[in-house]
Amino acid sequence: MHSWPVFLLQLLLVHGLPQADNAAPVRLLYEYPVGTWIENIAVRSNGDLLLTVLNVPHLDQVSPYKANATPETIHSFPNALSVFGIAEIAPDVFAMAVGNFTLTGGVQPGSFSIWSVSFTMHDTMEAHKIADLPQATFLNGLCSLPGTGSPKDFLVGDIKQGLIYYVDTSTGDYGVAINNSFTAAVSDPVFGTAGVNGMHVHDGDLFFTNTGQALFAKMHIHTSGTPAGEPTIVARVLNSSMEFDDFAIKDNDAYLVTGSGNSIERVGLEGTSKGRIVAGSLNSTQFAEPTSCAFGRTEADRHILYVVTAGGLATPVDGDVTVGAQVLAVDTRLWLS
């Protein structure tokens, strides 16, 4: 069994800014060269991590339980610049959003498509396009829909249009499933305009973040992804230095990455209590602009929260510090006890 070194987080000693409460041990698995942006993460059933890369159209894979874990590129998508949200739609089959984006030039509307990557019994990989979405402006968050067969259909959010598409995995047909004031895009200091971002379905509810509106919300949905109830706010960011991006759900809590806040916030799904920072801090590069997180899936690492970062490329730490994109392992047993 792999032993996880124990590192203590440095707490931010600045009056009035959120500080990590019951900080958990953190291990840096890998740091990419400066200029790399890891956008999203998914965990395979064998424990390997799949990482989508924003600055190049790559899907990387890394085994977190191996010594000196080093990601390898397992697929490069043609006619694209970036890879965004990713979700498992069948055992060892993953859907992901692919399109064109650069930090200097922004997004290219109409460039987006959805691809699937599947792993066979012998761990070879096959990739194929599910659908082009020419009406999309900027696809990002993606989640599968329980109860829609195998492979599952899924939802994918358009952060610029502020709406959520439903995609039929078998046919490639798609349409708008959700478009309301909670998903809507508003002015954002980092991305110009930003709306719905990360999303996951849990116990029949769609949980989602809205980066521009600085909120985390939930809404009961049908198996088709359409609304079955009114949305409600679960939490808002603790202060204006943060922005909710993606998140992971464990038991009755969500663990949200705060982007420019360089931290992880824990929020109860019921929305009855205030969130709290459990790792990282505003002026630290330990989590330099975290973009996504996911829990391990094996008996050895179900308590490990894997976090990926953009290295501060969009929002440098302290205004001018960037590092390479990070892949980190956070031992959450202190939080879960």
GROMACS .gro file of C-alpha atoms in nm:
model
  337
    1MET     CA    1   0.000   0.000   0.000
    2HIS     CA    2   0.129   0.341  -0.093
    3SER     CA    3   0.216   0.563   0.204
    4TRP     CA    4   0.108   0.926   0.180
    5PRO     CA    5   0.361   1.175   0.328
    6VAL     CA    6   0.218   1.421   0.574
    7PHE     CA    7   0.272   1.785   0.492
    8LEU     CA    8   0.116   2.064   0.699
    9LEU     CA    9  -0.051   2.344   0.507
   10GLN     CA   10   0.071   2.698   0.569
   11LEU     CA   11  -0.214   2.908   0.698
   12LEU     CA   12  -0.274   3.259   0.574
   13LEU     CA   13  -0.214   3.503   0.861
   14VAL     CA   14  -0.402   3.796   0.717
   15HIS     CA   15  -0.689   3.945   0.915
   16GLY     CA   16  -1.027   3.917   0.747
   17LEU     CA   17  -0.935   3.655   0.484
   18PRO     CA   18  -1.058   3.293   0.506
   19GLN     CA   19  -0.806   3.051   0.652
   20ALA     CA   20  -0.790   2.673   0.626
   21ASP     CA   21  -0.975   2.504   0.910
   22ASN     CA   22  -0.842   2.160   1.010
   23ALA     CA   23  -0.594   2.169   0.721
   24ALA     CA   24  -0.532   1.825   0.570
   25PRO     CA   25  -0.202   1.670   0.459
   26VAL     CA   26  -0.123   1.750   0.095
   27ARG     CA   27   0.108   1.572  -0.145
   28LEU     CA   28   0.227   1.719  -0.474
   29LEU     CA   29   0.212   1.434  -0.725
   30TYR     CA   30   0.342   1.627  -1.023
   31GLU     CA   31   0.407   1.981  -1.139
   32TYR     CA   32   0.397   2.055  -1.512
   33PRO     CA   33   0.618   2.314  -1.681
   34VAL     CA   34   0.511   2.675  -1.633
   35GLY     CA   35   0.253   2.767  -1.896
   36THR     CA   36   0.051   2.446  -1.861
   37TRP     CA   37  -0.315   2.461  -1.757
   38ILE     CA   38  -0.491   2.144  -1.638
   39GLU     CA   39  -0.863   2.208  -1.668
   40ASN     CA   40  -1.039   1.899  -1.540
   41ILE     CA   41  -0.993   1.557  -1.385
   42ALA     CA   42  -1.169   1.221  -1.385
   43VAL     CA   43  -1.073   0.905  -1.198
   44ARG     CA   44  -1.076   0.563  -1.360
   45SER     CA   45  -1.193   0.256  -1.167
   46ASN     CA   46  -0.833   0.126  -1.162
   47GLY     CA   47  -0.722   0.443  -0.979
   48ASP     CA   48  -0.554   0.620  -1.270
   49LEU     CA   49  -0.627   0.990  -1.318
   50LEU     CA   50  -0.738   1.139  -1.649
   51LEU     CA   51  -0.641   1.504  -1.695
   52THR     CA   52  -0.770   1.742  -1.961
   53VAL     CA   53  -0.527   2.008  -2.080
   54LEU     CA   54  -0.639   2.357  -2.178
   55ASN     CA   55  -0.329   2.497  -2.348
   56VAL     CA   56  -0.289   2.196  -2.581
   57PRO     CA   57  -0.556   1.947  -2.704
   58HIS     CA   58  -0.429   1.663  -2.488
   59LEU     CA   59  -0.578   1.402  -2.260
   60ASP     CA   60  -0.316   1.294  -2.008
   61GLN     CA   61  -0.310   1.002  -1.768
   62VAL     CA   62  -0.116   0.951  -1.446
   63SER     CA   63  -0.102   0.671  -1.188
   64PRO     CA   64  -0.106   0.849  -0.849
   65TYR     CA   65  -0.001   0.541  -0.653
   66LYS     CA   66   0.331   0.503  -0.836
   67ALA     CA   67   0.654   0.658  -0.712
   68ASN     CA   68   0.760   0.960  -0.918
   69ALA     CA   69   0.423   0.967  -1.092
   70THR     CA   70   0.456   1.135  -1.431
   71PRO     CA   71   0.159   1.207  -1.660
   72GLU     CA   72   0.167   1.077  -2.016
   73THR     CA   73  -0.038   1.205  -2.308
   74ILE     CA   74  -0.267   0.925  -2.422
   75HIS     CA   75  -0.458   1.116  -2.690
   76SER     CA   76  -0.425   1.437  -2.888
   77PHE     CA   77  -0.748   1.567  -3.042
   78PRO     CA   78  -0.733   1.682  -3.405
   79ASN     CA   79  -0.834   2.030  -3.520
   80ALA     CA   80  -0.860   2.162  -3.165
   81LEU     CA   81  -0.660   2.365  -2.915
   82SER     CA   82  -0.809   2.266  -2.578
   83VAL     CA   83  -0.986   1.997  -2.378
   84PHE     CA   84  -1.235   2.092  -2.106
   85GLY     CA   85  -1.490   1.900  -1.894
   86ILE     CA   86  -1.479   1.522  -1.863
   87ALA     CA   87  -1.716   1.262  -1.713
   88GLU     CA   88  -1.754   0.885  -1.713
   89ILE     CA   89  -2.058   0.774  -1.919
   90ALA     CA   90  -2.001   0.396  -1.903
   91PRO     CA   91  -1.747   0.175  -1.725
   92ASP     CA   92  -1.409   0.309  -1.840
   93VAL     CA   93  -1.572   0.525  -2.110
   94PHE     CA   94  -1.538   0.901  -2.073
   95ALA     CA   95  -1.697   1.193  -2.259
   96MET     CA   96  -1.518   1.526  -2.285
   97ALA     CA   97  -1.565   1.868  -2.441
   98VAL     CA   98  -1.308   1.977  -2.699
   99GLY     CA   99  -1.269   2.318  -2.865
  100ASN     CA  100  -1.052   2.620  -2.931
  101PHE     CA  101  -0.938   2.856  -2.658
  102THR     CA  102  -0.623   3.054  -2.583
  103LEU     CA  103  -0.543   3.293  -2.299
  104THR     CA  104  -0.438   3.559  -2.546
  105GLY     CA  105  -0.709   3.515  -2.808
  106GLY     CA  106  -1.000   3.387  -2.601
  107VAL     CA  107  -1.256   3.135  -2.719
  108GLN     CA  108  -1.360   3.049  -3.075
  109PRO     CA  109  -1.741   3.008  -3.079
  110GLY     CA  110  -1.861   2.720  -3.295
  111SER     CA  111  -1.540   2.520  -3.253
  112PHE     CA  112  -1.674   2.278  -2.992
  113SER     CA  113  -1.741   1.907  -3.010
  114ILE     CA  114  -1.790   1.617  -2.770
  115TRP     CA  115  -1.564   1.313  -2.787
  116SER     CA  116  -1.556   0.983  -2.604
  117VAL     CA  117  -1.249   0.789  -2.499
  118SER     CA  118  -1.288   0.423  -2.405
  119PHE     CA  119  -1.045   0.178  -2.252
  120THR     CA  120  -1.066  -0.191  -2.345
  121MET     CA  121  -0.994  -0.499  -2.137
  122HIS     CA  122  -0.630  -0.483  -2.244
  123ASP     CA  123  -0.614  -0.111  -2.158
  124THR     CA  124  -0.583   0.005  -2.514
  125MET     CA  125  -0.768   0.326  -2.588
  126GLU     CA  126  -1.016   0.425  -2.858
  127ALA     CA  127  -1.145   0.777  -2.925
  128HIS     CA  128  -1.438   0.887  -3.138
  129LYS     CA  129  -1.645   1.199  -3.184
  130ILE     CA  130  -1.996   1.190  -3.039
  131ALA     CA  131  -2.121   1.521  -3.178
  132ASP     CA  132  -2.032   1.865  -3.306
  133LEU     CA  133  -2.209   2.148  -3.124
  134PRO     CA  134  -2.175   2.443  -3.364
  135GLN     CA  135  -2.428   2.649  -3.165
  136ALA     CA  136  -2.211   2.638  -2.854
  137THR     CA  137  -1.995   2.933  -2.756
  138PHE     CA  138  -1.777   2.791  -2.476
  139LEU     CA  139  -1.844   2.439  -2.346
  140ASN     CA  140  -1.692   2.358  -2.010
  141GLY     CA  141  -1.852   2.155  -1.729
  142LEU     CA  142  -1.988   1.810  -1.817
  143CYS     CA  143  -2.168   1.540  -1.616
  144SER     CA  144  -2.341   1.211  -1.694
  145LEU     CA  145  -2.712   1.152  -1.632
  146PRO     CA  146  -2.799   0.850  -1.415
  147GLY     CA  147  -3.078   0.630  -1.542
  148THR     CA  148  -3.024   0.692  -1.914
  149GLY     CA  149  -2.872   0.355  -2.004
  150SER     CA  150  -2.514   0.272  -2.091
  151PRO     CA  151  -2.343   0.469  -2.218
  152LYS     CA  152  -2.524   0.740  -2.027
  153ASP     CA  153  -2.647   1.059  -2.186
  154PHE     CA  154  -2.502   1.374  -2.034
  155LEU     CA  155  -2.527   1.745  -1.971
  156VAL     CA  156  -2.267   1.999  -2.079
  157GLY     CA  157  -2.266   2.363  -1.979
  158ASP     CA  158  -2.193   2.666  -2.194
  159ILE     CA  159  -2.022   2.911  -1.960
  160LYS     CA  160  -2.057   3.205  -2.201
  161GLN     CA  161  -2.420   3.149  -2.302
  162GLY     CA  162  -2.515   3.059  -1.946
  163LEU     CA  163  -2.713   2.748  -2.033
  164ILE     CA  164  -2.688   2.369  -2.023
  165TYR     CA  165  -2.718   2.134  -2.320
  166TYR     CA  166  -2.847   1.776  -2.313
  167VAL     CA  167  -2.656   1.537  -2.540
  168ASP     CA  168  -2.782   1.194  -2.651
  169THR     CA  169  -2.471   0.976  -2.651
  170SER     CA  170  -2.609   0.723  -2.900
  171THR     CA  171  -2.732   0.964  -3.168
  172GLY     CA  172  -2.530   1.279  -3.103
  173ASP     CA  173  -2.851   1.481  -3.093
  174TYR     CA  174  -2.848   1.773  -2.852
  175GLY     CA  175  -3.062   2.059  -2.731
  176VAL     CA  176  -3.098   2.310  -2.451
  177ALA     CA  177  -3.207   2.139  -2.128
  178ILE     CA  178  -3.170   2.419  -1.873
  179ASN     CA  179  -3.160   2.795  -1.920
  180ASN     CA  180  -3.254   3.011  -1.623
  181SER     CA  181  -3.136   3.302  -1.412
  182PHE     CA  182  -2.917   3.073  -1.197
  183THR     CA  183  -2.720   2.938  -1.494
  184ALA     CA  184  -2.708   3.276  -1.672
  185ALA     CA  185  -2.378   3.443  -1.758
  186VAL     CA  186  -2.292   3.781  -1.606
  187SER     CA  187  -1.992   4.011  -1.615
  188ASP     CA  188  -1.680   3.850  -1.468
  189PRO     CA  189  -1.346   4.026  -1.404
  190VAL     CA  190  -1.141   3.728  -1.522
  191PHE     CA  191  -1.340   3.578  -1.810
  192GLY     CA  192  -1.538   3.878  -1.935
  193THR     CA  193  -1.870   3.700  -1.894
  194ALA     CA  194  -1.921   3.372  -1.712
  195GLY     CA  195  -2.215   3.157  -1.609
  196VAL     CA  196  -2.270   2.791  -1.529
  197ASN     CA  197  -1.944   2.602  -1.482
  198GLY     CA  198  -1.890   2.277  -1.288
  199MET     CA  199  -2.182   2.034  -1.252
  200HIS     CA  200  -2.261   1.695  -1.100
  201VAL     CA  201  -2.580   1.495  -1.045
  202HIS     CA  202  -2.631   1.360  -0.693
  203ASP     CA  203  -2.946   1.188  -0.563
  204GLY     CA  204  -3.161   1.328  -0.842
  205ASP     CA  205  -3.039   1.684  -0.800
  206LEU     CA  206  -2.815   1.873  -1.038
  207PHE     CA  207  -2.555   2.066  -0.841
  208PHE     CA  208  -2.372   2.337  -1.034
  209THR     CA  209  -2.152   2.639  -0.989
  210ASN     CA  210  -2.195   2.974  -1.158
  211THR     CA  211  -1.857   3.145  -1.175
  212GLY     CA  212  -1.983   3.488  -1.276
  213GLN     CA  213  -2.259   3.494  -1.015
  214ALA     CA  214  -2.026   3.349  -0.748
  215LEU     CA  215  -2.275   3.085  -0.638
  216PHE     CA  216  -2.322   2.711  -0.588
  217ALA     CA  217  -2.676   2.591  -0.656
  218LYS     CA  218  -2.891   2.280  -0.690
  219MET     CA  219  -3.204   2.187  -0.880
  220HIS     CA  220  -3.406   1.866  -0.897
  221ILE     CA  221  -3.407   1.729  -1.253
  222HIS     CA  222  -3.573   1.459  -1.461
  223THR     CA  223  -3.362   1.174  -1.600
  224SER     CA  224  -3.360   1.368  -1.927
  225GLY     CA  225  -3.180   1.654  -1.754
  226THR     CA  226  -3.471   1.896  -1.773
  227PRO     CA  227  -3.584   2.082  -1.459
  228ALA     CA  228  -3.815   1.902  -1.215
  229GLY     CA  229  -3.811   2.184  -0.961
  230GLU     CA  230  -3.690   2.533  -0.894
  231PRO     CA  231  -3.318   2.600  -0.838
  232THR     CA  232  -3.197   2.707  -0.496
  233ILE     CA  233  -2.867   2.854  -0.379
  234VAL     CA  234  -2.657   2.623  -0.162
  235ALA     CA  235  -2.369   2.865  -0.101
  236ARG     CA  236  -2.200   3.181  -0.220
  237VAL     CA  237  -1.826   3.248  -0.225
  238LEU     CA  238  -1.686   3.354   0.111
  239ASN     CA  239  -1.538   3.673  -0.036
  240SER     CA  240  -1.470   3.845  -0.367
  241SER     CA  241  -1.118   3.701  -0.397
  242MET     CA  242  -1.272   3.362  -0.483
  243GLU     CA  243  -1.461   3.214  -0.773
  244PHE     CA  244  -1.635   2.876  -0.772
  245ASP     CA  245  -1.518   2.646  -1.052
  246ASP     CA  246  -1.556   2.267  -1.031
  247PHE     CA  247  -1.622   2.046  -0.728
  248ALA     CA  248  -1.649   1.692  -0.596
  249ILE     CA  249  -1.920   1.545  -0.375
  250LYS     CA  250  -1.853   1.311  -0.083
  251ASP     CA  251  -2.135   1.197   0.146
  252ASN     CA  252  -2.330   1.515   0.227
  253ASP     CA  253  -2.062   1.768   0.141
  254ALA     CA  254  -1.925   1.936  -0.169
  255TYR     CA  255  -1.559   2.027  -0.201
  256LEU     CA  256  -1.531   2.328  -0.430
  257VAL     CA  257  -1.215   2.464  -0.587
  258THR     CA  258  -1.206   2.842  -0.560
  259GLY     CA  259  -0.992   2.935  -0.863
  260SER     CA  260  -0.839   3.273  -0.784
  261GLY     CA  261  -0.888   3.198  -0.413
  262ASN     CA  262  -0.619   2.925  -0.435
  263SER     CA  263  -0.810   2.704  -0.193
  264ILE     CA  264  -1.066   2.430  -0.136
  265GLU     CA  265  -1.399   2.513   0.029
  266ARG     CA  266  -1.621   2.255   0.198
  267VAL     CA  267  -1.996   2.317   0.180
  268GLY     CA  268  -2.287   2.109   0.314
  269LEU     CA  269  -2.527   2.004   0.037
  270GLU     CA  270  -2.831   2.110   0.238
  271GLY     CA  271  -2.720   2.472   0.223
  272THR     CA  272  -2.796   2.530   0.589
  273SER     CA  273  -2.445   2.614   0.706
  274LYS     CA  274  -2.170   2.846   0.591
  275GLY     CA  275  -1.885   2.696   0.388
  276ARG     CA  276  -1.532   2.689   0.523
  277ILE     CA  277  -1.185   2.675   0.373
  278VAL     CA  278  -1.026   2.335   0.440
  279ALA     CA  279  -0.708   2.362   0.231
  280GLY     CA  280  -0.498   2.633   0.070
  281SER     CA  281  -0.506   3.011   0.109
  282LEU     CA  282  -0.522   3.323  -0.105
  283ASN     CA  283  -0.151   3.410  -0.102
  284SER     CA  284  -0.016   3.054  -0.127
  285THR     CA  285   0.096   2.864  -0.437
  286GLN     CA  286   0.019   2.528  -0.277
  287PHE     CA  287  -0.305   2.524  -0.480
  288ALA     CA  288  -0.226   2.777  -0.752
  289GLU     CA  289  -0.563   2.852  -0.916
  290PRO     CA  290  -0.732   2.512  -0.865
  291THR     CA  291  -0.964   2.417  -1.150
  292SER     CA  292  -1.112   2.079  -1.060
  293CYS     CA  293  -1.106   1.794  -0.808
  294ALA     CA  294  -1.222   1.434  -0.773
  295PHE     CA  295  -1.209   1.164  -0.507
  296GLY     CA  296  -1.017   0.840  -0.551
  297ARG     CA  297  -1.212   0.524  -0.634
  298THR     CA  298  -1.004   0.239  -0.490
  299GLU     CA  299  -1.006   0.109  -0.134
  300ALA     CA  300  -0.661   0.261  -0.086
  301ASP     CA  301  -0.755   0.615  -0.189
  302ARG     CA  302  -1.128   0.677  -0.143
  303HIS     CA  303  -1.032   0.937   0.117
  304ILE     CA  304  -0.793   1.116  -0.121
  305LEU     CA  305  -0.917   1.428  -0.299
  306TYR     CA  306  -0.718   1.478  -0.617
  307VAL     CA  307  -0.689   1.843  -0.721
  308VAL     CA  308  -0.560   1.994  -1.045
  309THR     CA  309  -0.464   2.356  -1.108
  310ALA     CA  310  -0.396   2.614  -1.377
  311GLY     CA  311  -0.081   2.737  -1.203
  312GLY     CA  312  -0.216   3.091  -1.176
  313LEU     CA  313  -0.213   3.153  -1.551
  314ALA     CA  314  -0.544   3.344  -1.550
  315THR     CA  315  -0.518   3.482  -1.195
  316PRO     CA  316  -0.154   3.485  -1.074
  317VAL     CA  317  -0.097   3.435  -0.703
  318ASP     CA  318  -0.030   3.771  -0.535
  319GLY     CA  319  -0.092   3.930  -0.874
  320ASP     CA  320   0.231   3.820  -1.043
  321VAL     CA  321   0.329   3.464  -0.941
  322THR     CA  322   0.268   3.166  -1.170
  323VAL     CA  323   0.382   2.807  -1.135
  324GLY     CA  324   0.341   2.493  -1.340
  325ALA     CA  325   0.000   2.326  -1.336
  326GLN     CA  326  -0.022   2.095  -1.036
  327VAL     CA  327  -0.165   1.753  -0.962
  328LEU     CA  328  -0.213   1.718  -0.585
  329ALA     CA  329  -0.342   1.454  -0.345
  330VAL     CA  330  -0.520   1.573  -0.031
  331ASP     CA  331  -0.575   1.327   0.253
  332THR     CA  332  -0.923   1.416   0.378
  333ARG     CA  333  -0.947   1.173   0.669
  334LEU     CA  334  -0.912   1.463   0.911
  335TRP     CA  335  -1.217   1.627   0.753
  336LEU     CA  336  -1.422   1.308   0.725
  337SER     CA  337  -1.363   1.182   1.079
   0.00000   0.00000   0.00000
